């Protein structure tokens, strides 16, 4: 007998669920993927089937309305997600807090901040392309924050879609233990349903928007494949779950409940990732993926979240675990800021305790206590006023002066804790920017200040020599979007300079220094001697830092002069001796020195340190580092030779090649400096059919033959100023 389920929210709320604590019924999830994999399209269906919206609108749709989660005018015009957007809905008695994130690498901080506060995720994979460059980045980000995830292979209605090839690419390129929990019924344009391998039932999605889910017996022609893939699922689980392995080896039946329990446990332990399938655009498979969110992803209390308790003297930090207990003091993490007509809107994840409208919160960074006057749940850009929140929830608050990444605690200074911070990638590109008219200056400064508060990857600096304002970010599009926002939100016309690559300088070997700074100008002179060494600071790939260490024994250098040496070192690394770009990953160790009873001063020791640094840096195997991008190029098969030759000319290193139907796909690591103008070249030799994407991967040493060119360019700029 066929069963048809029409998914309306009031039919999905069994009363016994409400006997559980509220935080057990919450799922905080994000939807992440490579650009154009269908994240926003998927989210739009989730909202529709969850009863949050009553019409489905497409990304850059023909009706000009655009998808619900892409509410910025720029997003609607360009057809891409620029900033993460939050919403919430009910599904089978659970509250699902959903964050839709951008796929473009330039807006990667939006993914970073979302995953920092989420308990689970849905990783979308294109059924045609499989794992793509930004998929790798999102996977790395999810792993960084230990986010359990289910995988949804999308676009199975497309020509050339192959879920099994996509699964192989997941295993090969992401090194994840995965298995399908569904198989498709039909292929490409004939795709019209799914077989659930756990229940061994078939599902078809009927009605105008796929809202009627029809459950049937598995069609005979798919029964053999379903049994084969179900056995593969059980074998995969058996390799990591002793109980499933024991039942399988003893040829005992494995119930639906045991399979689900095993998937849930191992998914939350990051040992297994269930693979769902469908086509969001064709309204197929989304409801079953939502079932997977509820069945397999953790409630807030099931995911460990840590912070640090600060001692009363502010000198010690102790690692603590936050508990989803409403009776404990409130702890919230401000992860996203927005400005609207009502003022600053701050998105907050609640990790512990409870907060009511009218309560006071204390900002651990600014040391300010402020009253919470308005609280809201967000649905894209729409607000729903609320009176209180509990641990595990996500909400927005008005009028709280804070920045992205601040910790908010209840009441006063008696309970001092800090949430762990999020990873902020280094900007890779810079542009000069200036308003076209002097009367724009005040608004221009206000815009820069606002954008810096919103986005930790958007940096603003003043070039001291040229007095130009330099903005830095994750790519050209990233910076152009902010320039466009200035025009629209602040009515400022701006002029942008040519993009420049953010090089870095470093050293490759340990080098001792023994430097005396001695100057006599008639009155009090200058005398300072510093002794020690500089060496490379070893950090994980993509991370930059510098470190000063005081190893002075005795009183050869007084403490106030040691502070001056430290200050001189950190001022020196701001601009490298070779190119003027920042110096990174250097440890400066001060071991001793000499002073003069009259001529020594803090200024003398600071000067000595700067000269010692510049001299020692050149003796310590200096290198210039350049940002290297992971590039994926897709061209028609006949054009593959031009693609290979073009990448070789741009100092690229090919990492993978494959054929996808009649298209050739090339993956390579290419210096960012070599990618300017590539879009025009690609359009030319593919007659407009080629496409490429790139994302930051790491900084690598510049080849020796390129170093002189970069240094000469720097010297020329200095002479011209």
XYZ file of C-alpha atoms in Angstrom:
721
model
C 0.000 0.000 0.000
C 1.315 3.429 -0.925
C 1.632 6.117 1.716
C 1.691 9.837 0.884
C 3.063 12.335 3.409
C 2.335 16.006 2.799
C 4.981 17.906 4.748
C 3.255 20.683 6.690
C 4.788 21.802 9.939
C 1.745 21.224 12.150
C 1.695 17.530 11.159
C 5.288 16.951 12.275
C 5.066 17.650 16.003
C 4.417 14.476 18.035
C 3.429 15.552 21.534
C 5.842 13.240 23.395
C 8.828 15.162 22.043
C 7.895 18.177 24.154
C 8.545 16.210 27.340
C 12.275 16.449 26.529
C 14.432 19.454 27.493
C 14.261 22.073 24.752
C 17.980 21.940 23.910
C 17.617 18.225 23.017
C 15.229 19.268 20.244
C 17.583 21.812 18.646
C 19.767 21.246 15.601
C 22.211 24.028 14.695
C 23.323 23.307 11.139
C 25.022 25.010 8.203
C 24.878 24.301 4.489
C 28.308 24.512 2.848
C 29.809 23.629 -0.527
C 31.800 24.769 -3.532
C 30.335 27.735 -5.404
C 27.299 26.899 -7.589
C 26.721 23.513 -5.937
C 23.172 24.489 -4.966
C 23.467 25.533 -1.298
C 20.959 28.383 -1.476
C 18.618 26.364 -3.690
C 18.758 23.552 -1.103
C 18.113 26.015 1.745
C 15.122 27.487 -0.112
C 13.496 24.021 -0.270
C 14.265 23.396 3.404
C 12.387 26.600 4.278
C 9.475 25.701 2.015
C 9.032 22.161 3.307
C 9.487 23.413 6.875
C 6.611 25.861 6.438
C 8.765 29.009 6.800
C 7.975 30.268 3.288
C 5.007 29.635 1.013
C 6.635 30.168 -2.377
C 9.916 28.922 -3.793
C 12.136 31.531 -5.444
C 15.301 30.726 -7.335
C 18.769 32.252 -7.150
C 18.728 35.184 -9.590
C 15.240 33.953 -10.485
C 13.085 35.026 -13.398
C 10.550 36.548 -10.988
C 13.287 38.973 -9.776
C 12.438 38.080 -6.163
C 15.533 35.938 -5.639
C 16.069 33.251 -3.022
C 14.988 34.053 0.546
C 18.466 33.712 2.052
C 20.091 35.944 -0.598
C 18.376 39.148 0.521
C 21.119 41.677 -0.321
C 20.534 43.496 -3.599
C 24.080 42.625 -4.651
C 23.375 38.937 -4.050
C 20.235 39.071 -6.167
C 22.018 40.881 -8.988
C 25.114 38.676 -9.093
C 23.366 35.404 -8.306
C 25.881 34.489 -5.584
C 25.788 34.363 -1.792
C 27.988 37.080 -0.313
C 27.209 36.835 3.391
C 25.898 34.046 5.585
C 22.212 34.262 6.487
C 20.409 32.665 9.431
C 16.898 31.313 9.753
C 14.987 28.746 11.773
C 12.201 26.243 11.175
C 10.428 23.255 12.705
C 10.995 19.724 11.448
C 9.534 16.643 13.132
C 9.227 18.374 16.472
C 12.761 19.787 16.357
C 13.855 23.373 15.984
C 16.407 23.615 13.183
C 18.582 26.743 13.208
C 19.985 26.989 9.694
C 22.838 29.124 8.332
C 23.327 29.318 4.567
C 26.947 30.166 3.720
C 28.717 31.515 0.606
C 30.604 29.178 -1.713
C 32.957 31.739 -3.215
C 36.447 31.623 -1.722
C 36.536 35.430 -1.352
C 33.874 35.196 1.370
C 35.390 32.260 3.235
C 35.225 34.089 6.601
C 31.427 33.775 6.421
C 31.841 29.988 6.320
C 34.471 30.120 9.060
C 32.309 32.109 11.493
C 29.231 29.962 10.806
C 31.016 26.641 11.350
C 32.556 28.040 14.553
C 29.113 28.132 16.209
C 27.324 25.199 14.560
C 26.862 21.677 15.893
C 26.419 19.955 12.534
C 26.531 20.546 8.825
C 25.250 19.517 5.423
C 28.076 19.273 2.891
C 26.729 19.551 -0.648
C 28.604 17.816 -3.461
C 27.784 18.337 -7.136
C 26.706 15.031 -8.670
C 28.469 15.944 -11.920
C 31.719 17.559 -10.748
C 32.218 15.681 -7.458
C 34.715 17.201 -5.016
C 35.858 20.662 -6.150
C 38.452 23.142 -4.788
C 36.185 24.941 -2.323
C 34.851 21.553 -1.166
C 38.355 20.861 0.133
C 38.412 24.186 1.987
C 34.984 23.647 3.544
C 35.992 20.126 4.564
C 39.112 21.540 6.251
C 37.008 24.178 8.033
C 34.471 21.602 9.235
C 37.295 19.404 10.509
C 38.916 22.393 12.275
C 35.793 22.919 14.401
C 34.972 19.189 14.648
C 31.606 19.612 12.933
C 29.773 16.304 12.270
C 28.140 16.322 8.848
C 25.897 14.510 6.465
C 26.670 14.670 2.750
C 24.081 15.512 0.098
C 24.977 14.728 -3.522
C 23.015 17.331 -5.454
C 22.107 17.914 -9.101
C 21.379 14.254 -9.934
C 18.997 15.513 -12.623
C 21.932 16.921 -14.606
C 23.391 15.245 -17.683
C 26.479 13.293 -16.649
C 25.542 13.090 -12.957
C 26.980 10.018 -11.266
C 26.604 9.681 -7.490
C 29.016 6.744 -7.307
C 31.804 8.730 -8.975
C 31.061 11.565 -6.549
C 31.347 9.157 -3.604
C 34.675 7.886 -4.936
C 35.965 11.458 -5.188
C 34.895 12.036 -1.545
C 36.830 8.972 -0.425
C 39.871 9.832 -2.522
C 40.160 13.606 -2.067
C 38.616 14.111 1.395
C 39.774 10.789 2.913
C 36.396 10.298 4.609
C 34.686 7.033 5.480
C 31.375 7.338 3.640
C 28.619 5.157 2.255
C 25.313 5.858 0.569
C 22.131 5.522 2.619
C 20.085 5.917 -0.584
C 20.272 5.004 -4.259
C 18.673 7.045 -7.068
C 15.717 5.861 -9.094
C 16.419 6.930 -12.643
C 19.428 8.788 -13.988
C 20.030 12.290 -15.359
C 16.768 13.673 -16.722
C 14.860 10.484 -15.738
C 15.811 10.831 -12.054
C 12.531 10.826 -10.129
C 12.957 9.153 -6.755
C 15.118 7.435 -4.149
C 15.409 4.084 -2.407
C 16.109 4.324 1.337
C 18.681 1.588 2.082
C 17.903 1.561 5.806
C 14.130 1.184 5.560
C 14.305 -0.550 2.165
C 11.465 1.632 0.890
C 11.172 3.758 -2.244
C 10.231 7.452 -2.156
C 8.826 9.624 -4.918
C 8.326 13.379 -4.695
C 5.004 14.454 -6.126
C 2.884 17.600 -6.120
C 3.673 20.935 -7.734
C 6.841 21.488 -5.627
C 7.656 17.943 -4.548
C 5.851 18.428 -1.242
C 3.978 15.104 -1.421
C 6.399 12.327 -0.496
C 5.068 8.987 -1.663
C 6.406 5.874 0.073
C 6.232 2.575 -1.859
C 7.890 -0.798 -1.994
C 11.229 -0.875 -3.782
C 10.654 -1.334 -7.550
C 11.740 -4.809 -8.635
C 14.309 -3.518 -11.119
C 16.147 -1.658 -8.321
C 15.960 -4.388 -5.659
C 19.254 -6.074 -6.544
C 21.189 -2.793 -6.593
C 19.538 -1.742 -3.321
C 20.589 -4.988 -1.607
C 24.127 -4.623 -2.932
C 24.474 -1.010 -1.726
C 22.841 -1.844 1.627
C 25.437 -4.556 2.158
C 28.162 -2.029 1.279
C 26.702 0.340 3.911
C 26.695 -2.431 6.539
C 30.252 -3.508 5.687
C 31.467 0.089 5.953
C 29.792 0.513 9.348
C 31.080 -2.904 10.430
C 34.651 -1.751 9.818
C 34.260 0.896 12.553
C 31.448 -0.503 14.757
C 32.148 -3.856 16.524
C 28.444 -4.503 17.210
C 27.477 -4.174 13.528
C 30.528 -6.243 12.545
C 29.519 -9.030 14.944
C 25.941 -9.149 13.618
C 27.154 -9.108 10.018
C 29.755 -11.897 10.474
C 27.201 -14.067 12.275
C 24.697 -13.434 9.463
C 22.147 -12.070 11.909
C 19.535 -9.542 10.768
C 20.424 -5.910 11.422
C 17.376 -3.826 12.272
C 16.599 -0.320 11.083
C 17.026 0.931 14.668
C 20.519 -0.573 15.049
C 21.649 0.847 11.706
C 20.376 4.307 12.588
C 21.971 4.175 16.046
C 25.307 3.141 14.553
C 25.206 5.877 11.909
C 24.280 8.495 14.510
C 27.045 7.506 16.939
C 29.797 7.229 14.327
C 28.700 10.381 12.520
C 28.999 12.340 15.766
C 32.359 10.662 16.490
C 33.617 11.799 13.042
C 34.162 8.193 11.944
C 31.393 7.936 9.332
C 29.476 10.308 7.068
C 26.139 9.161 5.570
C 25.548 10.145 1.945
C 22.101 11.377 0.863
C 21.113 12.167 -2.710
C 18.712 14.283 -4.719
C 18.141 17.363 -6.808
C 17.215 20.470 -4.847
C 16.283 22.359 -8.015
C 13.896 19.564 -9.064
C 12.474 19.331 -5.518
C 13.662 15.780 -4.885
C 15.361 14.354 -1.811
C 15.484 17.439 0.423
C 12.912 16.175 2.947
C 14.823 12.928 3.449
C 18.036 14.889 3.986
C 16.211 16.928 6.648
C 15.242 13.645 8.296
C 18.959 12.834 8.295
C 19.709 16.145 10.056
C 17.330 15.218 12.884
C 18.318 11.536 12.998
C 22.109 11.775 12.799
C 23.418 15.241 13.659
C 23.924 16.192 17.321
C 21.825 18.288 19.659
C 23.816 21.085 21.383
C 24.437 19.002 24.495
C 25.915 16.178 22.400
C 28.757 18.328 21.044
C 31.530 19.443 23.358
C 32.223 23.192 23.436
C 35.189 24.534 25.347
C 36.300 27.903 26.636
C 38.676 29.393 29.174
C 38.000 30.594 32.701
C 40.044 33.667 33.632
C 41.489 34.060 37.110
C 40.637 37.149 39.150
C 44.129 38.589 38.621
C 43.726 38.073 34.831
C 46.994 36.081 34.717
C 45.789 32.484 34.372
C 43.442 30.663 32.009
C 41.878 27.283 32.730
C 40.203 25.252 29.985
C 36.568 24.483 30.805
C 33.660 22.810 29.055
C 30.419 24.766 28.671
C 27.283 22.909 29.726
C 23.855 23.327 28.103
C 22.310 23.998 31.499
C 19.928 26.998 31.792
C 20.723 27.285 35.514
C 24.408 28.085 34.930
C 25.646 31.647 34.176
C 24.960 32.843 30.629
C 27.785 32.566 28.065
C 27.326 33.736 24.480
C 29.638 34.151 21.485
C 29.103 37.079 19.085
C 29.940 35.603 15.703
C 28.451 38.011 13.178
C 27.555 41.707 12.962
C 25.169 43.589 10.695
C 24.136 47.217 10.460
C 20.551 48.107 9.594
C 18.172 50.993 10.151
C 17.818 50.027 13.827
C 21.588 50.048 14.488
C 24.036 47.221 15.071
C 22.577 43.726 15.014
C 24.737 41.070 16.678
C 24.258 37.345 16.079
C 24.977 35.309 19.209
C 25.307 31.579 19.874
C 24.320 30.649 23.434
C 26.644 28.047 24.929
C 25.482 28.082 28.528
C 22.748 29.470 30.756
C 19.721 31.545 29.907
C 19.150 35.186 28.933
C 15.997 37.296 29.159
C 15.129 40.633 27.663
C 16.119 43.317 30.153
C 19.071 41.337 31.549
C 22.582 42.768 31.538
C 25.529 41.200 29.723
C 29.214 41.904 30.224
C 31.558 42.082 27.233
C 34.804 40.321 28.137
C 36.781 42.310 25.544
C 35.521 45.864 26.068
C 34.912 45.339 29.829
C 31.550 47.053 29.442
C 28.207 46.078 30.944
C 25.143 46.686 28.779
C 21.414 46.029 29.017
C 19.780 43.703 26.490
C 16.818 45.772 25.335
C 15.754 43.836 22.218
C 16.189 40.205 21.221
C 15.116 38.510 18.010
C 15.193 35.302 16.008
C 16.262 35.948 12.430
C 14.668 34.700 9.242
C 17.075 36.015 6.575
C 16.580 39.796 6.964
C 13.299 39.531 8.879
C 13.164 39.740 12.674
C 10.863 37.993 15.112
C 10.993 39.547 18.580
C 11.584 37.108 21.462
C 11.803 37.456 25.231
C 14.374 34.819 26.215
C 16.837 32.213 24.957
C 18.486 29.136 26.439
C 21.730 27.242 25.958
C 22.106 25.817 22.463
C 20.099 28.493 20.673
C 21.118 31.179 18.172
C 19.581 34.658 18.321
C 20.256 38.303 17.500
C 20.493 41.259 19.866
C 20.371 45.035 19.344
C 22.397 47.747 21.012
C 25.285 45.658 22.337
C 28.622 47.286 21.559
C 30.900 44.469 20.438
C 32.916 43.047 17.580
C 32.860 39.724 15.812
C 34.436 37.119 18.104
C 33.606 38.775 21.459
C 32.430 36.732 24.443
C 29.325 37.945 26.324
C 28.641 36.740 29.872
C 25.816 37.315 32.309
C 25.713 40.390 34.490
C 29.072 41.485 35.822
C 32.765 40.690 36.134
C 32.387 37.910 38.722
C 32.092 35.169 36.073
C 34.974 35.655 33.659
C 35.230 33.207 30.776
C 36.264 33.406 27.147
C 34.983 31.336 24.247
C 37.651 29.831 22.010
C 38.386 32.030 19.018
C 37.761 31.310 15.359
C 40.464 30.960 12.722
C 40.883 34.088 10.589
C 42.772 33.561 7.304
C 45.361 36.085 6.182
C 44.352 38.506 3.379
C 45.977 37.673 0.041
C 45.261 40.787 -2.036
C 45.337 44.547 -1.560
C 44.025 47.631 -3.352
C 44.437 51.336 -2.793
C 41.125 53.143 -2.320
C 40.073 56.765 -2.002
C 36.830 58.741 -2.186
C 36.390 60.791 -5.354
C 35.338 63.898 -3.383
C 36.656 65.417 -0.151
C 33.156 65.852 1.251
C 32.843 62.038 1.323
C 35.673 61.708 3.875
C 33.550 61.357 7.036
C 31.214 58.784 5.468
C 34.205 57.008 3.932
C 35.853 56.542 7.339
C 32.554 55.407 8.837
C 32.163 52.786 6.090
C 35.694 51.458 6.579
C 35.139 51.221 10.332
C 31.842 49.379 9.885
C 33.256 46.851 7.411
C 36.241 46.098 9.656
C 33.929 45.385 12.580
C 31.832 43.074 10.435
C 34.628 41.201 8.656
C 37.925 40.154 10.319
C 39.472 39.426 6.881
C 38.875 42.999 5.673
C 41.927 45.017 6.726
C 42.581 48.744 6.372
C 46.062 50.276 6.527
C 47.657 53.599 5.736
C 50.818 53.550 3.618
C 52.995 55.916 5.639
C 55.091 56.958 2.650
C 52.412 57.456 -0.023
C 49.643 58.273 2.513
C 47.305 56.035 0.487
C 44.624 53.982 2.225
C 45.154 50.297 1.447
C 42.353 47.745 1.840
C 43.225 44.049 1.962
C 41.032 40.981 1.650
C 40.610 37.475 0.316
C 40.420 38.392 -3.361
C 39.526 40.976 -5.963
C 35.792 40.229 -5.799
C 35.844 40.541 -2.002
C 37.276 44.074 -2.216
C 35.106 45.111 -5.157
C 31.984 44.101 -3.228
C 32.959 46.405 -0.367
C 33.588 49.253 -2.810
C 30.129 48.667 -4.279
C 28.587 48.568 -0.793
C 30.130 51.977 -0.116
C 28.354 53.349 -3.164
C 25.015 51.821 -2.224
C 24.942 52.021 1.565
C 26.890 55.249 2.122
C 26.417 56.997 -1.262
C 30.174 57.340 -1.758
C 31.941 57.100 -5.101
C 35.390 55.576 -4.685
C 38.406 55.046 -6.876
C 40.251 51.726 -6.695
C 43.901 51.152 -7.592
C 45.370 48.109 -9.303
C 45.376 44.881 -7.243
C 48.655 43.918 -5.589
C 49.706 40.570 -4.193
C 50.369 40.290 -0.452
C 53.890 38.890 -0.315
C 55.588 38.011 2.969
C 59.244 37.852 4.027
C 60.835 35.251 6.290
C 64.152 33.585 7.149
C 65.319 30.002 6.665
C 68.194 29.597 9.120
C 69.340 30.521 12.600
C 71.650 33.541 12.824
C 73.427 35.092 15.802
C 73.586 38.854 16.321
C 75.869 41.055 18.431
C 75.097 44.645 17.555
C 76.340 47.862 19.166
C 74.529 51.125 18.520
C 76.752 54.047 19.574
C 76.181 57.667 18.664
C 77.607 60.851 20.144
C 76.142 64.195 19.072
C 77.353 66.572 21.680
C 75.193 66.251 24.950
C 73.738 62.928 25.870
C 74.526 60.310 23.245
C 73.033 56.921 22.408
C 74.472 53.610 23.548
C 72.891 50.173 23.354
C 74.238 46.697 22.659
C 71.982 43.703 21.963
C 73.140 40.069 21.774
C 71.088 37.046 20.767
C 69.859 35.187 17.723
C 67.024 34.968 15.186
C 65.610 31.701 13.854
C 62.631 30.454 11.822
C 59.412 29.935 13.788
C 57.804 26.626 12.806
C 54.006 26.819 12.458
C 51.280 24.905 10.631
C 50.838 25.595 6.928
C 49.006 28.849 6.294
C 49.615 30.239 9.793
C 51.780 33.323 10.400
C 53.185 34.755 13.597
C 56.340 36.222 15.156
C 57.757 35.667 18.618
C 60.002 37.611 20.977
C 61.732 35.762 23.818
C 63.736 37.234 26.679
C 66.597 34.934 27.723
C 68.623 37.604 29.508
C 70.178 36.330 32.717
C 71.061 38.836 35.409
C 70.865 42.592 34.996
C 72.977 43.228 31.890
C 69.898 44.901 30.405
C 67.305 46.545 32.711
C 63.666 45.512 32.254
C 62.582 48.834 30.744
C 65.173 48.407 27.975
C 64.052 44.807 27.326
C 60.551 46.157 26.718
C 62.062 48.631 24.221
C 63.885 45.781 22.441
C 60.617 43.854 22.143
C 58.857 46.911 20.758
C 61.679 47.491 18.275
C 61.413 43.908 17.037
C 57.660 44.056 16.455
C 57.984 47.391 14.678
C 60.707 45.888 12.458
C 58.522 42.984 11.258
C 55.816 45.366 10.050
C 57.914 46.148 6.963
C 60.489 43.679 5.697
C 63.993 44.819 4.642
C 63.681 43.349 1.127
C 60.277 44.418 -0.185
C 58.462 46.309 2.530
C 55.966 43.476 2.997
C 55.501 42.082 6.541
C 58.006 39.623 7.991
C 56.478 36.387 9.319
C 57.467 33.298 11.303
C 60.582 34.708 12.979
C 61.631 34.071 16.568
C 63.822 36.846 18.051
C 65.712 35.731 21.158
C 67.481 38.342 23.315
C 70.295 36.773 25.381
C 72.248 39.776 26.655
C 73.708 43.189 25.955
C 75.456 46.217 27.402
C 74.370 49.593 28.720
C 76.059 52.929 29.395
C 75.363 54.745 32.626
C 74.632 58.026 30.803
C 73.939 57.356 27.135
C 71.649 54.294 27.299
C 67.911 54.806 26.901
C 64.783 53.000 25.691
C 65.056 54.848 22.397
C 68.684 53.729 21.958
C 67.791 50.080 22.564
C 64.849 50.280 20.187
C 67.116 51.710 17.488
C 69.791 49.073 18.145
C 67.184 46.331 17.791
C 65.968 47.649 14.444
C 69.497 47.834 13.026
C 70.336 44.390 14.437
C 67.169 42.945 12.929
C 67.799 44.387 9.446
C 71.413 43.211 9.427
C 70.706 39.726 10.810
C 67.684 39.191 8.568
C 69.841 39.489 5.439
C 72.320 36.949 6.858
C 69.668 34.373 7.880
C 68.743 33.032 4.446
C 65.920 35.483 3.680
C 63.043 34.416 1.464
C 60.067 36.135 -0.099
C 56.824 34.164 0.201
C 53.988 34.485 -2.293
C 50.358 33.327 -2.003
C 49.715 30.150 -3.991
C 46.188 29.355 -5.113
C 44.521 25.984 -5.693
C 43.067 26.397 -9.187
C 40.503 24.215 -10.935
C 40.028 24.735 -14.669
C 37.278 23.099 -16.731
C 37.561 23.290 -20.522
C 36.132 21.392 -23.502
C 38.232 18.262 -24.134
C 39.781 19.594 -27.392
C 41.183 22.584 -25.459
C 43.083 20.600 -22.838
C 46.542 21.200 -24.359
C 46.105 24.989 -24.322
C 45.001 24.745 -20.681
C 48.082 22.710 -19.731
C 50.457 25.021 -21.590
C 48.810 28.138 -20.126
C 49.230 26.880 -16.558
C 52.857 25.891 -17.183
C 53.612 29.429 -18.431
C 52.132 30.819 -15.220
C 54.496 28.783 -13.032
C 51.702 26.376 -12.175
C 52.171 22.866 -10.800
C 49.527 20.375 -11.982
C 48.088 18.296 -9.120
C 45.318 16.355 -10.882
C 43.649 15.876 -14.260
C 40.464 14.038 -15.131
C 37.725 13.802 -17.735
C 34.103 14.579 -16.901
C 32.045 13.673 -19.909
C 33.164 15.885 -22.790
C 34.989 18.286 -20.429
C 38.610 18.201 -19.281
C 39.337 19.200 -15.655
C 42.730 20.403 -14.525
C 43.760 21.066 -10.906
C 46.938 23.012 -10.257
C 48.735 25.129 -7.667
C 49.500 28.524 -9.212
C 50.974 31.724 -7.711
C 48.289 34.391 -7.347
C 50.518 36.939 -9.088
C 50.365 34.824 -12.243
C 46.552 34.537 -12.366
C 45.744 38.155 -13.216
C 44.197 38.292 -16.676
C 43.635 34.533 -16.897
C 39.855 34.879 -17.267
C 40.334 36.749 -20.561
C 42.844 34.167 -21.824
C 40.534 31.273 -20.897
C 37.543 32.821 -22.634
C 39.665 33.285 -25.741
C 40.937 29.755 -26.309
C 37.678 28.044 -25.246
C 35.295 30.383 -27.107
C 33.706 31.294 -23.782
C 33.064 27.673 -22.716
C 35.845 27.397 -20.133
C 35.573 28.256 -16.457
C 37.908 28.314 -13.502
C 37.887 28.846 -9.751
C 40.700 29.510 -7.320
C 41.209 29.607 -3.575
C 44.101 30.401 -1.264
C 46.146 27.344 -0.343
C 49.456 28.459 1.176
C 52.459 30.811 0.875
C 55.500 29.383 -0.958
C 58.999 30.793 -1.523
C 59.342 32.894 -4.663
C 61.757 31.356 -7.219
C 65.201 33.050 -7.246
C 64.710 34.423 -10.760
C 61.562 36.279 -9.629
C 62.979 37.736 -6.405
C 65.002 40.474 -8.080
C 61.952 41.597 -10.070
C 59.887 41.998 -6.878
C 62.710 43.812 -5.042
C 63.319 46.111 -8.031
C 59.629 46.976 -8.158
C 59.693 47.837 -4.448
C 62.762 50.092 -4.885
C 61.173 51.803 -7.866
C 58.042 52.550 -5.841
C 60.183 54.047 -3.060
C 62.062 56.266 -5.494
C 58.794 57.457 -7.031
C 57.381 58.588 -3.685
